[in-house]
Each structure stands twice: as C-alpha cells, then as structure tokens.
PDB file of C-alpha atoms (C1' of nucleotides) in Angstrom:
ATOM      1  CA  MET A   5      14.716  10.843 -11.208  1.00  0.00           C
ATOM      2  CA  PRO A   6      11.507  11.658  -9.445  1.00  0.00           C
ATOM      3  CA  GLU A   7      12.713  10.057  -6.234  1.00  0.00           C
ATOM      4  CA  SER A   8      13.126  12.358  -3.264  1.00  0.00           C
ATOM      5  CA  ASN A   9      15.810  12.239  -0.636  1.00  0.00           C
ATOM      6  CA  PHE A  10      13.323  10.686   1.742  1.00  0.00           C
ATOM      7  CA  ASN A  11      13.207   7.474  -0.180  1.00  0.00           C
ATOM      8  CA  THR A  12      16.976   7.167  -0.015  1.00  0.00           C
ATOM      9  CA  ALA A  13      16.851   7.364   3.757  1.00  0.00           C
ATOM     10  CA  LEU A  14      14.343   4.546   3.846  1.00  0.00           C
ATOM     11  CA  TYR A  15      16.404   2.447   1.471  1.00  0.00           C
ATOM     12  CA  THR A  16      19.465   2.971   3.628  1.00  0.00           C
ATOM     13  CA  ALA A  17      17.597   1.994   6.769  1.00  0.00           C
ATOM     14  CA  LEU A  18      16.312  -1.120   5.057  1.00  0.00           C
ATOM     15  CA  MET A  19      19.836  -2.123   4.067  1.00  0.00           C
ATOM     16  CA  LEU A  20      20.865  -1.976   7.708  1.00  0.00           C
ATOM     17  CA  ILE A  21      18.476  -4.747   8.643  1.00  0.00           C
ATOM     18  CA  PRO A  22      20.457  -7.926   9.272  1.00  0.00           C
ATOM     19  CA  ALA A  23      19.326 -11.177   7.707  1.00  0.00           C
ATOM     20  CA  GLY A  24      17.150 -13.240   9.992  1.00  0.00           C
ATOM     21  CA  SER A  25      15.567 -10.123  11.485  1.00  0.00           C
ATOM     22  CA  VAL A  26      12.471  -8.173  10.526  1.00  0.00           C
ATOM     23  CA  VAL A  27      11.238  -4.620  11.006  1.00  0.00           C
ATOM     24  CA  THR A  28       7.803  -3.098  11.109  1.00  0.00           C
ATOM     25  CA  TYR A  29       6.781  -0.285   8.791  1.00  0.00           C
ATOM     26  CA  GLY A  30       6.643   2.062  11.752  1.00  0.00           C
ATOM     27  CA  GLN A  31      10.165   1.170  12.833  1.00  0.00           C
ATOM     28  CA  LEU A  32      11.438   1.519   9.308  1.00  0.00           C
ATOM     29  CA  ALA A  33       9.853   4.936   8.943  1.00  0.00           C
ATOM     30  CA  HIS A  34      11.343   5.886  12.295  1.00  0.00           C
ATOM     31  CA  LEU A  35      14.798   4.767  11.148  1.00  0.00           C
ATOM     32  CA  ALA A  36      14.310   6.737   7.955  1.00  0.00           C
ATOM     33  CA  GLY A  37      13.786   9.823  10.058  1.00  0.00           C
ATOM     34  CA  ARG A  38      10.005  10.009   9.795  1.00  0.00           C
ATOM     35  CA  PRO A  39       8.421   8.503  12.899  1.00  0.00           C
ATOM     36  CA  GLY A  40       4.726   7.924  12.436  1.00  0.00           C
ATOM     37  CA  ALA A  41       5.013   7.673   8.668  1.00  0.00           C
ATOM     38  CA  ALA A  42       4.465   3.931   8.611  1.00  0.00           C
ATOM     39  CA  ARG A  43       2.009   4.370   5.759  1.00  0.00           C
ATOM     40  CA  TRP A  44       4.523   6.253   3.703  1.00  0.00           C
ATOM     41  CA  ALA A  45       7.087   3.464   4.237  1.00  0.00           C
ATOM     42  CA  GLY A  46       4.667   0.956   2.778  1.00  0.00           C
ATOM     43  CA  ALA A  47       4.016   3.216  -0.194  1.00  0.00           C
ATOM     44  CA  VAL A  48       7.730   3.385  -0.925  1.00  0.00           C
ATOM     45  CA  LEU A  49       8.192  -0.373  -0.747  1.00  0.00           C
ATOM     46  CA  ARG A  50       5.213  -0.783  -3.024  1.00  0.00           C
ATOM     47  CA  THR A  51       6.910   1.232  -5.745  1.00  0.00           C
ATOM     48  CA  LEU A  52      10.098  -0.728  -5.212  1.00  0.00           C
ATOM     49  CA  PRO A  53      11.350  -2.557  -8.313  1.00  0.00           C
ATOM     50  CA  GLU A  54      11.162  -6.335  -8.083  1.00  0.00           C
ATOM     51  CA  HIS A  55      14.798  -6.656  -9.038  1.00  0.00           C
ATOM     52  CA  SER A  56      15.826  -4.390  -6.218  1.00  0.00           C
ATOM     53  CA  SER A  57      18.653  -5.633  -4.012  1.00  0.00           C
ATOM     54  CA  LEU A  58      16.795  -4.311  -0.997  1.00  0.00           C
ATOM     55  CA  PRO A  59      15.420  -6.855   1.488  1.00  0.00           C
ATOM     56  CA  TRP A  60      11.863  -5.616   1.244  1.00  0.00           C
ATOM     57  CA  HIS A  61      10.726  -8.985   2.539  1.00  0.00           C
ATOM     58  CA  ARG A  62      12.167  -8.088   5.938  1.00  0.00           C
ATOM     59  CA  VAL A  63       9.493  -5.469   6.397  1.00  0.00           C
ATOM     60  CA  VAL A  64       6.275  -6.563   8.051  1.00  0.00           C
ATOM     61  CA  ALA A  65       3.304  -4.875   9.679  1.00  0.00           C
ATOM     62  CA  ALA A  66       2.970  -4.280  13.413  1.00  0.00           C
ATOM     63  CA  GLY A  67       3.195  -7.441  15.486  1.00  0.00           C
ATOM     64  CA  GLY A  68       5.008  -9.269  12.705  1.00  0.00           C
ATOM     65  CA  ARG A  69       1.933  -9.620  10.566  1.00  0.00           C
ATOM     66  CA  ILE A  70       2.223  -9.901   6.794  1.00  0.00           C
ATOM     67  CA  ALA A  71       0.516  -6.961   5.148  1.00  0.00           C
ATOM     68  CA  LEU A  72       0.988  -8.078   1.574  1.00  0.00           C
ATOM     69  CA  PRO A  73      -1.784  -9.756  -0.395  1.00  0.00           C
ATOM     70  CA  ASN A  74      -1.974 -13.490  -0.998  1.00  0.00           C
ATOM     71  CA  GLU A  75       0.812 -14.306  -3.451  1.00  0.00           C
ATOM     72  CA  ALA A  76       3.183 -11.546  -2.438  1.00  0.00           C
ATOM     73  CA  GLY A  77       2.683 -12.418   1.224  1.00  0.00           C
ATOM     74  CA  ALA A  78       3.403 -16.072   0.580  1.00  0.00           C
ATOM     75  CA  GLU A  79       6.513 -15.105  -1.308  1.00  0.00           C
ATOM     76  CA  GLN A  80       7.683 -12.847   1.476  1.00  0.00           C
ATOM     77  CA  ARG A  81       7.066 -15.511   4.078  1.00  0.00           C
ATOM     78  CA  ARG A  82       9.055 -18.006   2.054  1.00  0.00           C
ATOM     79  CA  ARG A  83      11.986 -15.608   1.745  1.00  0.00           C
ATOM     80  CA  LEU A  84      11.965 -14.877   5.450  1.00  0.00           C
ATOM     81  CA  GLU A  85      11.877 -18.531   6.401  1.00  0.00           C
ATOM     82  CA  ALA A  86      14.835 -19.043   4.060  1.00  0.00           C
ATOM     83  CA  GLU A  87      16.741 -16.551   6.213  1.00  0.00           C
ATOM     84  CA  GLY A  88      15.925 -18.369   9.406  1.00  0.00           C
ATOM     85  CA  VAL A  89      12.858 -16.407  10.458  1.00  0.00           C
ATOM     86  CA  VAL A  90      10.219 -18.496  12.156  1.00  0.00           C
ATOM     87  CA  PHE A  91       6.565 -17.917  11.442  1.00  0.00           C
ATOM     88  CA  ARG A  92       3.744 -18.457  13.841  1.00  0.00           C
ATOM     89  CA  GLY A  93       0.540 -18.796  11.906  1.00  0.00           C
ATOM     90  CA  ASN A  94       0.338 -15.721   9.695  1.00  0.00           C
ATOM     91  CA  LYS A  95       2.708 -13.710  11.819  1.00  0.00           C
ATOM     92  CA  VAL A  96       6.404 -13.677  12.413  1.00  0.00           C
ATOM     93  CA  SER A  97       7.710 -14.891  15.746  1.00  0.00           C
ATOM     94  CA  LEU A  98       8.139 -11.647  17.644  1.00  0.00           C
ATOM     95  CA  ASN A  99      11.585 -12.900  18.618  1.00  0.00           C
ATOM     96  CA  HIS A 100      12.968 -11.839  15.263  1.00  0.00           C
ATOM     97  CA  LEU A 101      11.926  -8.219  15.378  1.00  0.00           C
ATOM     98  CA  PHE A 102      14.727  -5.739  14.898  1.00  0.00           C
ATOM     99  CA  GLU A 103      15.620  -3.914  18.133  1.00  0.00           C
ATOM    100  CA  SER A 104      13.327  -6.342  19.827  1.00  0.00           C
ATOM    101  CA  PRO A 105      13.279  -7.332  23.547  1.00  0.00           C
TER     102      PRO A 105
ATOM    103  C1'  DA B  29      -6.061  23.614  -3.871  1.00  0.00           C
ATOM    104  C1'  DA B  30      -8.947  19.789  -2.025  1.00  0.00           C
ATOM    105  C1'  DG B  31      -9.973  15.142  -1.652  1.00  0.00           C
ATOM    106  C1'  DA B  32      -8.988  10.356  -2.136  1.00  0.00           C
ATOM    107  C1'  DT B  33      -5.531   6.520  -1.533  1.00  0.00           C
ATOM    108  C1'  DG B  34      -2.532   3.174   0.729  1.00  0.00           C
ATOM    109  C1'  DA B  35       2.538  -3.310   1.575  1.00  0.00           C
ATOM    110  C1'  DC B  36       0.373   1.169   8.581  1.00  0.00           C
ATOM    111  C1'  DA B  37      -0.503   1.641  13.968  1.00  0.00           C
ATOM    112  C1'  DA B  38      -2.959   1.843  18.138  1.00  0.00           C
ATOM    113  C1'  DT B  39      -7.175   1.531  20.684  1.00  0.00           C
ATOM    114  C1'  DA B  40     -11.888   0.124  21.606  1.00  0.00           C
ATOM    115  C1'  DC B  41     -15.345  -3.338  21.858  1.00  0.00           C
TER     116       DC B  41
ATOM    117  C1'  DC C  19      -8.868 -13.384  17.937  1.00  0.00           C
ATOM    118  C1'  DG C  20     -12.047 -10.580  15.060  1.00  0.00           C
ATOM    119  C1'  DT C  21     -14.003  -6.185  13.295  1.00  0.00           C
ATOM    120  C1'  DA C  22     -14.501  -1.153  13.685  1.00  0.00           C
ATOM    121  C1'  DT C  23     -12.683   3.489  14.341  1.00  0.00           C
ATOM    122  C1'  DT C  24      -9.263   7.143  14.455  1.00  0.00           C
ATOM    123  C1'  DG C  25      -4.769   9.157  13.633  1.00  0.00           C
ATOM    124  C1'  DC C  26      -0.614   9.758  10.823  1.00  0.00           C
ATOM    125  C1'  DC C  27       2.166  10.767   6.826  1.00  0.00           C
ATOM    126  C1'  DA C  28       3.457  11.484   1.897  1.00  0.00           C
ATOM    127  C1'  DT C  29       1.869  11.015  -2.897  1.00  0.00           C
ATOM    128  C1'  DC C  30      -1.554  11.173  -6.826  1.00  0.00           C
ATOM    129  C1'  DT C  31      -5.647  12.720  -9.345  1.00  0.00           C
TER     130       DT C  31
END
DNA sequence: AAGATGACAATAC
DNA sequence: CGTATTGCCATCT
C-alpha cells in the first residue's frame, strides 16, 4: 500500500467532522498535523476512492467556496444540503464551518 | 535531482 | 465581487 501515514491522519481528521458542518482544506490539513498544507489535503481527497466512507463532501475551500469542478461540485453541494448545510450562492453559509465563530 | 502540478490560502488592486 | 500574484506543501514525471 503506497499510502503514507500522513494520509491516515487526514482521513481520521475528516471522520471527526460532524454531519451538518464543513471544514476548509487548510483546517483539515491543520487537523491532520500539517498546517499550511491545504494543497496537499486537496490532493489526498482527489485520490480518494468514490466508494469511500469518508465525508469528502464536507471539505470546501476557504470561505466555504466549492473548489470542485462543475459536476463534482454540484454533487458535493447536493450532499451537503442533504445534511442540513445551507448554501449561499456558490458558497456555504459560513455558519456551518467547523470550529467556526 | 529539478521542475511541473494541484479538489488551496491570503493579499493586492 | 472579480482577477492577478505569491506562498505553501507533498507528490509525480
């Protein structure tokens, strides 16, 4: 298995995100133990299997923006709304951010 | 080994 | 609110 221990940390952090809340890539990377590695977090999610039990859809870009392309982004948005997350335009209502104000 | 890549972030204008 | 620029980190070619 070519996966490093780093990925496991990110997976674990992602599992800790409660339904109805969202996290930014930066926050996720920070929780995984690599603050500033927001880019790396996105790379990991990108390689994530579609049948993964991980709530990848709870991960958004800074400010609650959807970073995924058209179809994937629409899918993510739909999943989030199904969990009770409210969208404002193309962004998530900042009220749902994990560890938010 | 060096450079290019990317589901990012923050700042500047 | 939009685009442009810079910084950051790990992986791939």
